[in-house]
CSV table of C-alpha atoms in Angstrom, one decimal:
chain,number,residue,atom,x,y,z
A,1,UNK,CA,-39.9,-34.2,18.3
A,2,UNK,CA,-41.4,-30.8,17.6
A,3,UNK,CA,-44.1,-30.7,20.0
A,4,UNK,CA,-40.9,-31.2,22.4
A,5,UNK,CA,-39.5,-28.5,21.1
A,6,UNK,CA,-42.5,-25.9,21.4
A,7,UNK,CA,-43.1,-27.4,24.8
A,8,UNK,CA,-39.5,-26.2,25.9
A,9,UNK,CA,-40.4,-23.2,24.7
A,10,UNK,CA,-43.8,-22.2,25.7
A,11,UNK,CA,-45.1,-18.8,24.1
A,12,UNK,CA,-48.3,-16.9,25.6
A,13,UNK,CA,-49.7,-16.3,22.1
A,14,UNK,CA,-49.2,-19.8,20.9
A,15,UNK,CA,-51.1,-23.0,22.3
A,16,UNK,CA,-49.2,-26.7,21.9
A,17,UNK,CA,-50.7,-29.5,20.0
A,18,UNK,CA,-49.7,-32.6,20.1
A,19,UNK,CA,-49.8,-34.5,16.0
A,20,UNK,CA,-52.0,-37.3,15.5
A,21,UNK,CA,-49.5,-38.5,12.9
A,22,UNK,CA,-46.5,-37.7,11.1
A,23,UNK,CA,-46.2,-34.7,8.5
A,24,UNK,CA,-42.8,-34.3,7.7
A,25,UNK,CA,-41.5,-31.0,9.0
A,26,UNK,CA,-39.1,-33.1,11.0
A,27,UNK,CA,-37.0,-33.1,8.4
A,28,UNK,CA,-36.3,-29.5,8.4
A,29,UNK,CA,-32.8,-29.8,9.4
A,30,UNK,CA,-32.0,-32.2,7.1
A,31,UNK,CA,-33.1,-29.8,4.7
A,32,UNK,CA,-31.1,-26.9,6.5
A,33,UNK,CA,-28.1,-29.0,6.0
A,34,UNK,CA,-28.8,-30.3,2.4
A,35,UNK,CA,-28.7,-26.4,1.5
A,36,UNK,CA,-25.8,-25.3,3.4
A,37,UNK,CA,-23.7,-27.6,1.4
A,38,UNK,CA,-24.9,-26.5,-1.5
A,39,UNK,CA,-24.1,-22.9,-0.9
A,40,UNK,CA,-20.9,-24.3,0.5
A,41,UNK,CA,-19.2,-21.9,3.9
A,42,UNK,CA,-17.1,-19.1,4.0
A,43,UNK,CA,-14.7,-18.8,6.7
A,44,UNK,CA,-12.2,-15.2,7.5
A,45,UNK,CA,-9.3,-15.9,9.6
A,46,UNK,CA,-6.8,-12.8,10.8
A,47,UNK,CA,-3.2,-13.4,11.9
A,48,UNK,CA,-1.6,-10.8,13.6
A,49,UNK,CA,1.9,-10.9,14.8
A,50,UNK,CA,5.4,-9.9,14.2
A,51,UNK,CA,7.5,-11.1,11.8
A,52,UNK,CA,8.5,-14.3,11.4
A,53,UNK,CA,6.8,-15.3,13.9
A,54,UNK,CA,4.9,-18.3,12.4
A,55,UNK,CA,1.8,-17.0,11.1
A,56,UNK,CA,2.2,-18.5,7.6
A,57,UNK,CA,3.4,-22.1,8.7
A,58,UNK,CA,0.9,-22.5,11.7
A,59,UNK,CA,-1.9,-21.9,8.3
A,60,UNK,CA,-0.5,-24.6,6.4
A,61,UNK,CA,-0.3,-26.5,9.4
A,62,UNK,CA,-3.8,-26.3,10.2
A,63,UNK,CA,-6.0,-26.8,7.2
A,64,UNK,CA,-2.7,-29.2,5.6
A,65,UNK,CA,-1.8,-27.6,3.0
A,66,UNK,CA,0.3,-25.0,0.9
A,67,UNK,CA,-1.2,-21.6,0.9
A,68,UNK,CA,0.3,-19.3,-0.7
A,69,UNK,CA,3.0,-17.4,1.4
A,70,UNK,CA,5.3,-14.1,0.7
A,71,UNK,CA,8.6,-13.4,2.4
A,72,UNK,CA,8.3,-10.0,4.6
A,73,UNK,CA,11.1,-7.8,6.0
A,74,UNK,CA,11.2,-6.1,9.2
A,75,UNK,CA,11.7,-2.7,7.4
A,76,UNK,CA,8.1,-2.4,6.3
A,77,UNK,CA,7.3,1.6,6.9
A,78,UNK,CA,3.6,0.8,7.9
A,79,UNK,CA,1.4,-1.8,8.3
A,80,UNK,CA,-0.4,-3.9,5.4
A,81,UNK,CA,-2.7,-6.2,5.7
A,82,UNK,CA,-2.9,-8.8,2.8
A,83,UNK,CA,-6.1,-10.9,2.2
A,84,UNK,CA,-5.7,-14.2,0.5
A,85,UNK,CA,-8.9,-16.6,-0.2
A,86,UNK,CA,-9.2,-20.0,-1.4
A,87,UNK,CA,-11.9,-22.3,-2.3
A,88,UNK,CA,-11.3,-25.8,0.1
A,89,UNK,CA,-12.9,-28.8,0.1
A,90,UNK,CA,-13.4,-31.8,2.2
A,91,UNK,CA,-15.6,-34.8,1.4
A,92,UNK,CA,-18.7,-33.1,0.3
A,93,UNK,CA,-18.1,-29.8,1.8
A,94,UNK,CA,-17.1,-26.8,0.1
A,95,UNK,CA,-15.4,-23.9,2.2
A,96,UNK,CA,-14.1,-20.5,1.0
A,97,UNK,CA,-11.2,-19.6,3.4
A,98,UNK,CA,-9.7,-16.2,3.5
A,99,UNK,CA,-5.9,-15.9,5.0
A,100,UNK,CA,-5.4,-12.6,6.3
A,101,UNK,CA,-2.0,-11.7,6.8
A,102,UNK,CA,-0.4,-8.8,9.0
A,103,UNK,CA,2.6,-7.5,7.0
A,104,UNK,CA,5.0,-5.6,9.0
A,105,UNK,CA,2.8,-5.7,12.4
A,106,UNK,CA,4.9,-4.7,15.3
A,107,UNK,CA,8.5,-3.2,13.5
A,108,UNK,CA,7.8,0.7,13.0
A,109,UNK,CA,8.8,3.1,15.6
A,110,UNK,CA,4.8,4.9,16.5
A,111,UNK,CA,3.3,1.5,17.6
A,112,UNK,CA,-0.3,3.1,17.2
A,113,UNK,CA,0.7,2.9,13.2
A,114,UNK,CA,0.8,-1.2,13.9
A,115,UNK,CA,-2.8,-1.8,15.0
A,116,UNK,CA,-4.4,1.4,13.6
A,117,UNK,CA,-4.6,-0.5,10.4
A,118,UNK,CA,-5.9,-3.3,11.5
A,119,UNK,CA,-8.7,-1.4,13.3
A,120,UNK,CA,-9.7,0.1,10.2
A,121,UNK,CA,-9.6,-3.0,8.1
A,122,UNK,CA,-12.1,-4.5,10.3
A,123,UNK,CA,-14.3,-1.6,10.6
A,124,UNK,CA,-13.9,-1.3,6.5
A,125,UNK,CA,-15.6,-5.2,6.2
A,126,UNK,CA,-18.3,-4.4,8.5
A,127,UNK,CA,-19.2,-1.3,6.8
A,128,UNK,CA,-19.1,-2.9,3.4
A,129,UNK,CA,-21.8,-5.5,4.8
A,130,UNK,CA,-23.8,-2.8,6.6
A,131,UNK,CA,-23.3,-1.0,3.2
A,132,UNK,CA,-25.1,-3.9,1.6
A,133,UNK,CA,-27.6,-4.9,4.1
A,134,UNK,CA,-28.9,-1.6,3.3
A,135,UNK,CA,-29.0,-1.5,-0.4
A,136,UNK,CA,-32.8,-1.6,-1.7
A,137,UNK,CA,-32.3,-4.3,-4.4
A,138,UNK,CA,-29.6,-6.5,-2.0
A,139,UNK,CA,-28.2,-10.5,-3.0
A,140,UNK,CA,-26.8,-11.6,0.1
A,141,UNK,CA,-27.5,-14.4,-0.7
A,142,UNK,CA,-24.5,-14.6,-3.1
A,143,UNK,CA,-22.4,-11.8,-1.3
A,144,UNK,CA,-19.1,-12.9,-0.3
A,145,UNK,CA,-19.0,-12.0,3.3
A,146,UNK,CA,-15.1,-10.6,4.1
A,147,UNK,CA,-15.9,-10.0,7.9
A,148,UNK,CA,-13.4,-11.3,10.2
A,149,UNK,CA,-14.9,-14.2,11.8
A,150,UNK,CA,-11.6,-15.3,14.2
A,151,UNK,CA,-8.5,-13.6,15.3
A,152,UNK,CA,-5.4,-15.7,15.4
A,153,UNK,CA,-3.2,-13.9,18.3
A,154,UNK,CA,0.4,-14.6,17.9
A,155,UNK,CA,2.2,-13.7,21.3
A,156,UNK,CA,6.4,-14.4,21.3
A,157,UNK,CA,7.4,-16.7,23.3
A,158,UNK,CA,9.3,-14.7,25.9
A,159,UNK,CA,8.1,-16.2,28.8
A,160,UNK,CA,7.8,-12.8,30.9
A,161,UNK,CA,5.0,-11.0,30.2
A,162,UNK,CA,2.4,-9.6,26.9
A,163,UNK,CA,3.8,-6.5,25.2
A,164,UNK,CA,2.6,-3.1,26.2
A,165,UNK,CA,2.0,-3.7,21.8
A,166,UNK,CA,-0.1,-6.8,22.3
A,167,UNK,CA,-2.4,-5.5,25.1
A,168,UNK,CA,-3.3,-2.0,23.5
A,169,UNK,CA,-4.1,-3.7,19.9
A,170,UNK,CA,-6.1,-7.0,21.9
A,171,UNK,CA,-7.8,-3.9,23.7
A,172,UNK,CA,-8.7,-2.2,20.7
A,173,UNK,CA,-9.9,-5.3,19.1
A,174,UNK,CA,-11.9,-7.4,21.6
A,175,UNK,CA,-15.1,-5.3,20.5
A,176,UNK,CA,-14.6,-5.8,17.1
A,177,UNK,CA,-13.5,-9.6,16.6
A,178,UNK,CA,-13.2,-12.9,18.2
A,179,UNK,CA,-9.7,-12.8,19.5
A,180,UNK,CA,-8.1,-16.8,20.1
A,181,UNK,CA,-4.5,-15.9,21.9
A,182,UNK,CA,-1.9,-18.3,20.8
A,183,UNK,CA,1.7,-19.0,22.4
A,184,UNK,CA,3.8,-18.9,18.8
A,185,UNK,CA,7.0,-21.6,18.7
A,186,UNK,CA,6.3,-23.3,21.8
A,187,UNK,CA,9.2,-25.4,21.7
A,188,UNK,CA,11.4,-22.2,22.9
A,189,UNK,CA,10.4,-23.0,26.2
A,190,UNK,CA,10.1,-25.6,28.9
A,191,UNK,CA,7.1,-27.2,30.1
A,192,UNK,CA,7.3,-25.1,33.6
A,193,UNK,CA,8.0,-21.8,32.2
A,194,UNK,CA,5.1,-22.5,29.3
A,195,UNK,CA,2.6,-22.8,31.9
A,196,UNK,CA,3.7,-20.1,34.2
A,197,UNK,CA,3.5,-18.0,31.2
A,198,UNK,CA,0.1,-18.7,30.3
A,199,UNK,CA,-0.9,-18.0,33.7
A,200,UNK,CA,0.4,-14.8,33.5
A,201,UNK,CA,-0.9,-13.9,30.2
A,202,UNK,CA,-4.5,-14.7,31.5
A,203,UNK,CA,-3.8,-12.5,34.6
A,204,UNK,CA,-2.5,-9.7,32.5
A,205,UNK,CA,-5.7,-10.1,30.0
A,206,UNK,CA,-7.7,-9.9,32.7
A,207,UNK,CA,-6.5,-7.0,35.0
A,208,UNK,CA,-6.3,-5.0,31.7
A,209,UNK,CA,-9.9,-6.0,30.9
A,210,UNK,CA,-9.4,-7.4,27.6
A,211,UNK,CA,-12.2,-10.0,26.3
A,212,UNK,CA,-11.1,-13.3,25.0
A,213,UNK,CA,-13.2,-15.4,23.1
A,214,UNK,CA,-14.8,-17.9,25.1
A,215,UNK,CA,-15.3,-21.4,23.9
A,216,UNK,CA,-19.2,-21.6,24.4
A,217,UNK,CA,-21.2,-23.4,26.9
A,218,UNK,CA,-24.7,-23.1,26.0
A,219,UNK,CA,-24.9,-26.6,24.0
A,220,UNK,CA,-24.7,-29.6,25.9
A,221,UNK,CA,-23.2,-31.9,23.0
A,222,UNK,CA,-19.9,-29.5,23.4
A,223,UNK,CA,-19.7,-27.5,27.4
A,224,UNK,CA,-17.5,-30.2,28.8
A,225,UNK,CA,-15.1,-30.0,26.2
A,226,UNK,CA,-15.1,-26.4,25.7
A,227,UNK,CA,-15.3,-26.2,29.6
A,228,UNK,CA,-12.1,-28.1,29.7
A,229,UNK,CA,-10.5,-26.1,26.6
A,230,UNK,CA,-11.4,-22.6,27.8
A,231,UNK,CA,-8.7,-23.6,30.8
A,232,UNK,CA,-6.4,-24.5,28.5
A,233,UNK,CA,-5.8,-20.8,26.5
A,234,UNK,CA,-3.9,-19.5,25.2
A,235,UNK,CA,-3.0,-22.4,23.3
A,236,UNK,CA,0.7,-23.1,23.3
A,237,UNK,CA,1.2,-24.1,19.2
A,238,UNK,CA,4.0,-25.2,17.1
A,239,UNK,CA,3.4,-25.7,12.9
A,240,UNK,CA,5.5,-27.5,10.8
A,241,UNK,CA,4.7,-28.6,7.1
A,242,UNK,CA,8.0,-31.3,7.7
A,243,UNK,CA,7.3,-34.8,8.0
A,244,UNK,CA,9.7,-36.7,10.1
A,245,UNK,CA,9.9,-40.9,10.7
A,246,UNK,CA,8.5,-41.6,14.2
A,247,UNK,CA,8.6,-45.2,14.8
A,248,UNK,CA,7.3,-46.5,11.7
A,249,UNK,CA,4.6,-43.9,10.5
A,250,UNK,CA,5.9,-40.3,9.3
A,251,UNK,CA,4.0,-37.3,11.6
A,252,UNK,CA,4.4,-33.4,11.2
A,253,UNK,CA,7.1,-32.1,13.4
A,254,UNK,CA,10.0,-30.0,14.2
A,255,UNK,CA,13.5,-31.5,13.9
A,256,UNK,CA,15.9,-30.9,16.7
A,257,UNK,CA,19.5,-32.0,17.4
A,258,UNK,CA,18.5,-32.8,20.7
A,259,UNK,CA,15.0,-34.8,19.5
A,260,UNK,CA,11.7,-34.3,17.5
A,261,UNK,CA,8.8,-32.3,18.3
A,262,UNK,CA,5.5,-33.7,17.3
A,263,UNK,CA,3.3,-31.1,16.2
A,264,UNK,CA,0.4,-33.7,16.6
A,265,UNK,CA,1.4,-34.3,19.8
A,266,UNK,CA,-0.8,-33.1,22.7
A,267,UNK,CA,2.1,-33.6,25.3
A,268,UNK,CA,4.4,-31.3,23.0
A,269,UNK,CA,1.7,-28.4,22.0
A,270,UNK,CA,-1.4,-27.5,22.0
A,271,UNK,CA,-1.8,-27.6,17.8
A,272,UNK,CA,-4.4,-30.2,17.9
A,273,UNK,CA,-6.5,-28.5,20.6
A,274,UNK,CA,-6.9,-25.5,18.5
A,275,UNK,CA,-7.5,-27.3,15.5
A,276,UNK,CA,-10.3,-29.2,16.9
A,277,UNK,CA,-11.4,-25.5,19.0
A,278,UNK,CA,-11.4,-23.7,15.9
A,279,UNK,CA,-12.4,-26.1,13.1
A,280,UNK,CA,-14.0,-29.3,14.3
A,281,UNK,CA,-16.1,-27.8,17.1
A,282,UNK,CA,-16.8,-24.0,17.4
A,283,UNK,CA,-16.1,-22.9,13.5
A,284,UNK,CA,-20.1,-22.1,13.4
A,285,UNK,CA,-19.8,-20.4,16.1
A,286,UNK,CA,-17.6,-17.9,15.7
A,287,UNK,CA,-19.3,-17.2,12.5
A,288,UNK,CA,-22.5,-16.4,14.5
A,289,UNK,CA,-20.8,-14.4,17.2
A,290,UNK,CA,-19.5,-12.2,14.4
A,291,UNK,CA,-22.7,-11.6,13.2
A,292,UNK,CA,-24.6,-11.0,16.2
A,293,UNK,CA,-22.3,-9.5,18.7
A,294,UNK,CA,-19.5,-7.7,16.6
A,295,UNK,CA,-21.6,-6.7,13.4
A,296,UNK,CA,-24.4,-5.9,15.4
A,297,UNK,CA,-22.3,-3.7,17.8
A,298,UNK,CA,-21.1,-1.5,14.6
A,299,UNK,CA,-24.2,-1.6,13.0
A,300,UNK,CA,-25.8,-0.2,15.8
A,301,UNK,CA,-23.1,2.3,16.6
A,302,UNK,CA,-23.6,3.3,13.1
A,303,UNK,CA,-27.2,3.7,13.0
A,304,UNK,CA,-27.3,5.9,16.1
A,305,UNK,CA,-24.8,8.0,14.5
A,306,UNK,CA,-26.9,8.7,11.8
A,307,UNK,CA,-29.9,9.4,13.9
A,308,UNK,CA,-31.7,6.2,14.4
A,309,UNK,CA,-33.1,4.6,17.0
A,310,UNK,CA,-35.7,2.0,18.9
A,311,UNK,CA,-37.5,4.4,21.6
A,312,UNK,CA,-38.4,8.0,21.4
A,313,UNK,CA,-37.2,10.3,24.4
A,314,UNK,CA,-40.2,8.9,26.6
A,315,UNK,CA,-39.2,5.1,25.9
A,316,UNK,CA,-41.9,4.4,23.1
A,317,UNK,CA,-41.4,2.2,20.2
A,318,UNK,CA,-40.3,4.2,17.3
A,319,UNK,CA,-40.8,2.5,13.7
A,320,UNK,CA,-38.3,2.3,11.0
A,321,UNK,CA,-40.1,4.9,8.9
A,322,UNK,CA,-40.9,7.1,11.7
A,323,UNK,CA,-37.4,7.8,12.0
A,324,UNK,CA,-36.9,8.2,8.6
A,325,UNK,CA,-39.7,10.6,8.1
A,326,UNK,CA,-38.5,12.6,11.1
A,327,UNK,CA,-35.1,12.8,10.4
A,328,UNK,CA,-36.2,13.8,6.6
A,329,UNK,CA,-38.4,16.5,8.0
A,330,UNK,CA,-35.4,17.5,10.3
A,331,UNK,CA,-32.7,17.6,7.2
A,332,UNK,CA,-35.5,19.2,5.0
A,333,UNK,CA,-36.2,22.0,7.9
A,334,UNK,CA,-31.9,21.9,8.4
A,335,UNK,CA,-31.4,22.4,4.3
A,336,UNK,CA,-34.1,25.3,4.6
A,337,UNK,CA,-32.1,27.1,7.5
A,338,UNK,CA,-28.6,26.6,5.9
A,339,UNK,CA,-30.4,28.0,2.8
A,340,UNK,CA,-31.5,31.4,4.0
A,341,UNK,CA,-28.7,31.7,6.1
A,342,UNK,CA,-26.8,31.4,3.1
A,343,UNK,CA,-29.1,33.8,1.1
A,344,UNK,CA,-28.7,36.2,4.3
A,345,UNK,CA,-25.0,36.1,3.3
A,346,UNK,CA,-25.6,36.0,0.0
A,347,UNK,CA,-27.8,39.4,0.3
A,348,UNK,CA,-24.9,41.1,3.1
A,349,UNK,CA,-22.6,40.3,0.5
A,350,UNK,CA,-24.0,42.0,-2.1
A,351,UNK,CA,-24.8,44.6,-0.5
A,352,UNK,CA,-20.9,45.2,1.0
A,353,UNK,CA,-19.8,44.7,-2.6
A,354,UNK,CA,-22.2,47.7,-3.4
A,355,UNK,CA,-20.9,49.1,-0.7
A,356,UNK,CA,-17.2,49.0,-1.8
A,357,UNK,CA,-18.2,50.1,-5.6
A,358,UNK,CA,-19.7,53.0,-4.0
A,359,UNK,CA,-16.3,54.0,-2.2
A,360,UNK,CA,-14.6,53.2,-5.1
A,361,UNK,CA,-16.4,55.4,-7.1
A,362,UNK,CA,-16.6,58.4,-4.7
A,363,UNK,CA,-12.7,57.8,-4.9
A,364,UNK,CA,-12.1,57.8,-8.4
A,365,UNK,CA,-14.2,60.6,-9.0
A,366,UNK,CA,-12.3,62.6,-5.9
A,367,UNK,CA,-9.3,61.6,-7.6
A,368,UNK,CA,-10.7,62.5,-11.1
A,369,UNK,CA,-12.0,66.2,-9.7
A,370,UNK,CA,-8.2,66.6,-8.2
A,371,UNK,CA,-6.5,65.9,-11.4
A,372,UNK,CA,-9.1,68.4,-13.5
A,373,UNK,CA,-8.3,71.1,-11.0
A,374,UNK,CA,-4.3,70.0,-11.1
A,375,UNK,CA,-4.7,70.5,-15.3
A,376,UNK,CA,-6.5,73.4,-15.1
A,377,UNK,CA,-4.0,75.1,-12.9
A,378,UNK,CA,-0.9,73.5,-14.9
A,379,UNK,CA,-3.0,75.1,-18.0
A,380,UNK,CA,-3.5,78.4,-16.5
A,381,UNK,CA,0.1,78.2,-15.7
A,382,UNK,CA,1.6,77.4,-18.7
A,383,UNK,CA,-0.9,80.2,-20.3
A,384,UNK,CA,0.7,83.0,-18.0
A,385,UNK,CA,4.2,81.7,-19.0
A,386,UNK,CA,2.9,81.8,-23.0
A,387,UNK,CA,1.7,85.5,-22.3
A,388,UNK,CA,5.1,86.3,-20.6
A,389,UNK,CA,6.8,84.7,-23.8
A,390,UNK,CA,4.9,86.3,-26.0
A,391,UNK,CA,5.6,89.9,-24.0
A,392,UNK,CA,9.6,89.3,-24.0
A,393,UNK,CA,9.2,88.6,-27.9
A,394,UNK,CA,6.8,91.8,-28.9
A,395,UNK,CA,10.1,93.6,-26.2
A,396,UNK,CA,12.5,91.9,-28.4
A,397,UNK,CA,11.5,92.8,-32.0
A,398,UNK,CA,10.7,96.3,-30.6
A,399,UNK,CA,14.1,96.4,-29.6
A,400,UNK,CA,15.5,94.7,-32.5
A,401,UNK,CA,13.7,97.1,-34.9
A,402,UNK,CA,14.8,100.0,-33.1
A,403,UNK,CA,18.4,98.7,-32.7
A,404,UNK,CA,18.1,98.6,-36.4
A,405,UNK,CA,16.6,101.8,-37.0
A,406,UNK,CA,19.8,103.7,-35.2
A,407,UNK,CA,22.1,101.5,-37.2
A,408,UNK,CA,20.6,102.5,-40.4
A,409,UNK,CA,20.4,106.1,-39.8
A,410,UNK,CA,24.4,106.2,-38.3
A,411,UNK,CA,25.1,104.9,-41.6
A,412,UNK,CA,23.4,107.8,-43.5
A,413,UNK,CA,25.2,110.4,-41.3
A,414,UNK,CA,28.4,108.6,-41.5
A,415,UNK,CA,28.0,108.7,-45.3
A,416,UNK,CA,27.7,111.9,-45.8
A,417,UNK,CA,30.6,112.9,-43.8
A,418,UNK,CA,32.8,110.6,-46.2
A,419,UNK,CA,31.2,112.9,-49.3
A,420,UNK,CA,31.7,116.3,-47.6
A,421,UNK,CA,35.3,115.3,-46.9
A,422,UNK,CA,36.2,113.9,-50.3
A,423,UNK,CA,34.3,117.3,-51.6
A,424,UNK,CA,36.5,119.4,-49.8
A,425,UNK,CA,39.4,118.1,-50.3
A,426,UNK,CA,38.9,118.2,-54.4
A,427,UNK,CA,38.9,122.0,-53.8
């Protein structure tokens, strides 16, 4: 069975042989299979859609059982997306499940604040694996990978047309993740409006160019009934937890006044198309289509952002450490410019700061010069007027000693005119 296999694919450097018995390495997938259950699988699901629109019960529905749900208002004032994970298992095979739930998607005013966050929660897994991918010592080997493998796409059941809301965020997403549209509460609608609606939706999807996931058809075990499925989308779905007595067994469905809808039922929804779509057949798949088309999309925008790339500018092969050295050599020679541009600054600055002190000083001693000759002339002022003081009092006691002088000698006279007279009259 090998041989047939290198045969299929022939390879100019290798040369086919055929065995001239058996040596074992048939059993490689047995051993590929024996370790993958070991390690167990991990599977990331995203539901997006309003509220209450069925996100929660079409979970339970599908992998049957009770995951654990929280009641959500239509007042939410942004977005939240809430990531659950559980460990499953069935038979032999373990499976680590993460639910992730979009809280509030759809009921604030600025639709770009509804899928903005989910852009950036998807963009925020992928960089945490690139982050680890690139980690010198790295354990992927044990890393939980939290990269959206699926896209769960609830569209109301209107029967008109997709929301301007639902075609700008299935836009924005088709890059990033494998979106799977679903018609939500199915049993809204009649059979004829159901499938006119799905009509339109593809027509819509298409003349906006918005990418799908495609059930694949490279593997011939699965391309009929993926062919046949791929016609079918978006699946029309209806979830129910309920059991209800059908005849004598008891089957998941809806209760109605007017009658019972079987969510099992492929002539009332599409439920167990999607279950076998997205479990049963093409669960691997979607896995790998995350990894190599979505991941490797980012990871290569990401890389080229920072500078690296497959072919120099004349097309030739450019090695890992090529790029690294010259973009090493380019940050070293950009570090080197930025630092004598700043030490030019550094040096200009300095010298405007001398410059300034300078001014400053020219200006205080101006200032200081003004006041000295502003004292010197107070001083020589106040020195005339001490002068002039000093005149008016010399003036003064000149006067005053004069004044005093006269007095003292009117007093003589005037006393001796008082003698003469008494003299005179004695005789």
């Amino acid at each position: 069975m090998a041989s047939s296999d290198v045969a299929r694919q022939p390879d100019k450097g290798a040369r086919p042989l055929s065995l001239a018995g058996h040596v074992g390495f048939d059993s490689l997938p047995d051993q590929l299979v024996n370790k993958s259950i070991s390690q167990g699988f991990c599977f990331n699901i995203l539901c997006i859609g309003e509220t209450g629109i069925g996100k929660s019960t079409l979970m339970d529905t599908l992998f049957n059982t009770n995951f654990e749900n929280f009641e959500s208002s239509h007042f939410e004032p942004q977005v939240k997306l809430r990531a659950q994970t559980y460990d499953l298992q069935e038979s032999n095979v373990r499976l680590r499940l993460t639910v992730v739930n979009t809280v509030g998607f759809g009921d604030q005013m600025n639709k770009q604040e509804s899928y903005q966050p989910v852009v950036d929660y998807i963009d925020k897994q992928f960089e945490t694996y690139l982050q680890e991918e690139l980690k010198i010592k790295r354990s992927l080997h044990n890393y939980h990978d939290s990269r959206v493998h699926a896209c769960l796409y609830f569209i109301s059941p209107s029967g008109h047309s997709l929301k301007s809301l639902d075609l700008v965020t299935m836009k924005k997403l088709d890059s990033k993740v494998n979106i799977i549209p679903v018609i939500a509460k199915a049993d809204t609608i009649s059979k004829s409006e159901l499938h006119k609606f799905k009509i339109k939706i593809m027509s819509e999807l298409v003349s906006n160019g918005v990418q799908i996931y495609q059930f694949p058809l490279d593997d011939e075990t699965v391309a009929k009934v993926n062919t046949t499925m791929n016609g079918h989308l978006p699946f029309a779905v209806v979830g129910s937890t309920e059991e209800v007595c059908v005849g004598n067994k008891m089957v998941k469905a809806r209760q109605y006044p007017w009658g019972v809808v079987q969510v099992e039922n492929e002539q009332h929804c599409d439920f167990v198309k999607l279950r076998e779509m997205l479990i049963c057949v093409n669960m691997e798949d979607l896995r790998e289509q995350t990894h190599t088309r979505h991941y490797e999309l980012y990871r290569r925008c990401k890389l080229e952002e920072m500078g690296f790339k497959d072919t120099d500018p004349e097309c030739k092969p450019v090695s890992l450490q090529q790029t690294y050295e010259a973009k090493r050599q380019e940050f070293l020679a950009e570090l080197q410019k930025r630092e004598d541009e700043m030490r030019q600054v550094f040096v200009q600055r300095v010298k405007e700061k001398e410059a300034e002190l300078k001014e400053a000083e020219r200006e205080l001693q101006s200032r200081f010069e003004q006041l000295k000759r502003l004292h010197a002339d107070e001083k020589a002022a106040l020195e005339e007027k001490k002068r002039l003081l000093e005149d008016d009092l010399s003036s003064f006691s000149k006067r005053k000693a004069a004044a005093q002088l006269l007095q003292a000698q009117s007093l003589t006279v005037n006393g001796k005119k008082d003698k003469d007279r008494k003299n005179s009259g004695f005789m």
